[in-house]
Amino acid sequence: MSSGGADLRHFLAGLAWPEPQGPLFDPDTAPADPVELFVRWLREAVDRGAPAPHVMTLATVDAAGRPDARVTVLEDVDDAAFWVAASESSPKGKQLGRVPVAALVFHWPLQGRQVRVRGTVRPAGEARTAAAFERLSAHERAELLVDRQSGPLHDEEWLSNALGDPTELLELEGAGPAAAPTWRLWGVDAGRMEFFQAARDGHHVRLRYSRDESGYATELLRP
Ligand SMILES: Cc1cc2nc3c(=O)[nH]c(=O)nc-3n(C[C@H](O)[C@H](O)[C@H](O)COP(=O)(O)O)c2cc1C
């Protein structure tokens, strides 16, 4: 296959969506709370053996209004927000701090499901960030101590030496979150969420939740 042109277009056109497995979502069974529905879908993805079901795309915007996106993991979710970890020194951390809005996309292809979240962003308080830091492995914490994420990798050997013995590094620097002061959790408000269920017959379902002062309203959208 060549790297472009008709061959590649033909190849792409031949790639099919996987047939959605398992029971399809019936919007009549949707709860009033979209976070409850998200957790239900996440558990169903886990039960069906979805690879990395907690992995999502995090989209942000920089100060010039340019969009950016990357894959991250979901650290936590509650009725107020979806929580993601990012260092303030990384591009995404700077973007979240300066333009506090974000979008998340979860994709569970085996079930033909997508969840989209859009909302304002706020940094977590110290207690929540500290609890998340404690859950990290020694290697992950050590990485944060030498954190310059997304900076140029000038000295790979130095980095691998620094990470070679995370215990020693953590003892030297202190293992608490104060030792990695730029790392924190960020909450993406669940003010607007959309659930997409692909159907075998092409009658896909899209259900949108939008929140105002009186709570969530739902709306079915054309697929
Ligand atoms: C499966 C997967 C999971 C990832 N999870 C995270 C994560 O939880 N946090 C993180 O900072 N980067 C994570 N990354 C790396 C990011 O995609 C990205 O490369 C990095 O955070 C730098 O992004 P930035 O330059 O936009 O700040 C993950 C990458 C992959 C492929």
PDB file of N, CA, C and O in Angstrom, residues 25 41-42 64 82-83 102-104 117 122 144 153 176 197 201:
ATOM      1  N   PHE A  25     -27.781  -0.015  24.017  1.00  0.00           N
ATOM      2  CA  PHE A  25     -28.367   0.943  24.972  1.00  0.00           C
ATOM      3  C   PHE A  25     -29.766   1.353  24.524  1.00  0.00           C
ATOM      4  O   PHE A  25     -29.977   1.738  23.371  1.00  0.00           O
ATOM      5  N   TRP A  41     -21.823   2.425  31.912  1.00  0.00           N
ATOM      6  CA  TRP A  41     -21.157   2.073  30.644  1.00  0.00           C
ATOM      7  C   TRP A  41     -19.700   1.658  30.889  1.00  0.00           C
ATOM      8  O   TRP A  41     -19.194   0.733  30.259  1.00  0.00           O
ATOM      9  N   LEU A  42     -19.024   2.350  31.815  1.00  0.00           N
ATOM     10  CA  LEU A  42     -17.627   1.996  32.118  1.00  0.00           C
ATOM     11  C   LEU A  42     -17.561   0.567  32.670  1.00  0.00           C
ATOM     12  O   LEU A  42     -16.727  -0.236  32.248  1.00  0.00           O
ATOM     13  N   ALA A  64      -3.975  31.075  22.592  1.00  0.00           N
ATOM     14  CA  ALA A  64      -4.265  31.657  21.272  1.00  0.00           C
ATOM     15  C   ALA A  64      -5.510  31.029  20.651  1.00  0.00           C
ATOM     16  O   ALA A  64      -5.826  31.317  19.486  1.00  0.00           O
ATOM     17  N   PHE A  82     -15.193  15.027  36.116  1.00  0.00           N
ATOM     18  CA  PHE A  82     -14.274  13.971  35.690  1.00  0.00           C
ATOM     19  C   PHE A  82     -12.870  14.480  35.994  1.00  0.00           C
ATOM     20  O   PHE A  82     -12.520  15.594  35.579  1.00  0.00           O
ATOM     21  N   TRP A  83     -12.070  13.667  36.701  1.00  0.00           N
ATOM     22  CA  TRP A  83     -10.778  14.148  37.196  1.00  0.00           C
ATOM     23  C   TRP A  83      -9.632  13.539  36.408  1.00  0.00           C
ATOM     24  O   TRP A  83      -9.590  12.331  36.193  1.00  0.00           O
ATOM     25  N   ALA A 102     -12.421  22.219  28.856  1.00  0.00           N
ATOM     26  CA  ALA A 102     -11.865  21.002  28.251  1.00  0.00           C
ATOM     27  C   ALA A 102     -12.986  20.115  27.747  1.00  0.00           C
ATOM     28  O   ALA A 102     -14.159  20.293  28.113  1.00  0.00           O
ATOM     29  N   ALA A 103     -12.609  19.184  26.885  1.00  0.00           N
ATOM     30  CA  ALA A 103     -13.539  18.155  26.424  1.00  0.00           C
ATOM     31  C   ALA A 103     -12.848  16.804  26.577  1.00  0.00           C
ATOM     32  O   ALA A 103     -11.626  16.700  26.434  1.00  0.00           O
ATOM     33  N   LEU A 104     -13.636  15.795  26.883  1.00  0.00           N
ATOM     34  CA  LEU A 104     -13.133  14.426  27.021  1.00  0.00           C
ATOM     35  C   LEU A 104     -13.910  13.530  26.078  1.00  0.00           C
ATOM     36  O   LEU A 104     -15.105  13.750  25.861  1.00  0.00           O
ATOM     37  N   VAL A 117     -17.709  14.548  27.018  1.00  0.00           N
ATOM     38  CA  VAL A 117     -17.924  15.436  28.167  1.00  0.00           C
ATOM     39  C   VAL A 117     -17.341  16.790  27.795  1.00  0.00           C
ATOM     40  O   VAL A 117     -16.250  16.850  27.222  1.00  0.00           O
ATOM     41  N   ARG A 122     -11.495  23.043  36.807  1.00  0.00           N
ATOM     42  CA  ARG A 122     -10.943  23.664  38.018  1.00  0.00           C
ATOM     43  C   ARG A 122      -9.896  22.737  38.617  1.00  0.00           C
ATOM     44  O   ARG A 122     -10.020  21.506  38.511  1.00  0.00           O
ATOM     45  N   LEU A 144       7.600  12.135  38.494  1.00  0.00           N
ATOM     46  CA  LEU A 144       7.089  13.491  38.740  1.00  0.00           C
ATOM     47  C   LEU A 144       8.127  14.365  39.425  1.00  0.00           C
ATOM     48  O   LEU A 144       8.139  15.583  39.246  1.00  0.00           O
ATOM     49  N   LEU A 153      13.979  15.901  25.210  1.00  0.00           N
ATOM     50  CA  LEU A 153      14.715  14.850  25.924  1.00  0.00           C
ATOM     51  C   LEU A 153      16.181  14.944  25.526  1.00  0.00           C
ATOM     52  O   LEU A 153      16.633  14.332  24.564  1.00  0.00           O
ATOM     53  N   GLY A 176       5.984  12.816  49.313  1.00  0.00           N
ATOM     54  CA  GLY A 176       4.655  13.443  49.309  1.00  0.00           C
ATOM     55  C   GLY A 176       4.439  14.334  48.104  1.00  0.00           C
ATOM     56  O   GLY A 176       5.368  14.644  47.365  1.00  0.00           O
ATOM     57  N   GLN A 197     -24.492   5.367  21.020  1.00  0.00           N
ATOM     58  CA  GLN A 197     -24.530   3.904  20.893  1.00  0.00           C
ATOM     59  C   GLN A 197     -24.724   3.555  19.432  1.00  0.00           C
ATOM     60  O   GLN A 197     -25.771   3.862  18.836  1.00  0.00           O
ATOM     61  N   ASP A 201     -28.075  -1.952  12.780  1.00  0.00           N
ATOM     62  CA  ASP A 201     -28.844  -1.585  11.581  1.00  0.00           C
ATOM     63  C   ASP A 201     -28.600  -0.128  11.168  1.00  0.00           C
ATOM     64  O   ASP A 201     -29.285   0.384  10.290  1.00  0.00           O
TER      65      ASP A 201
END
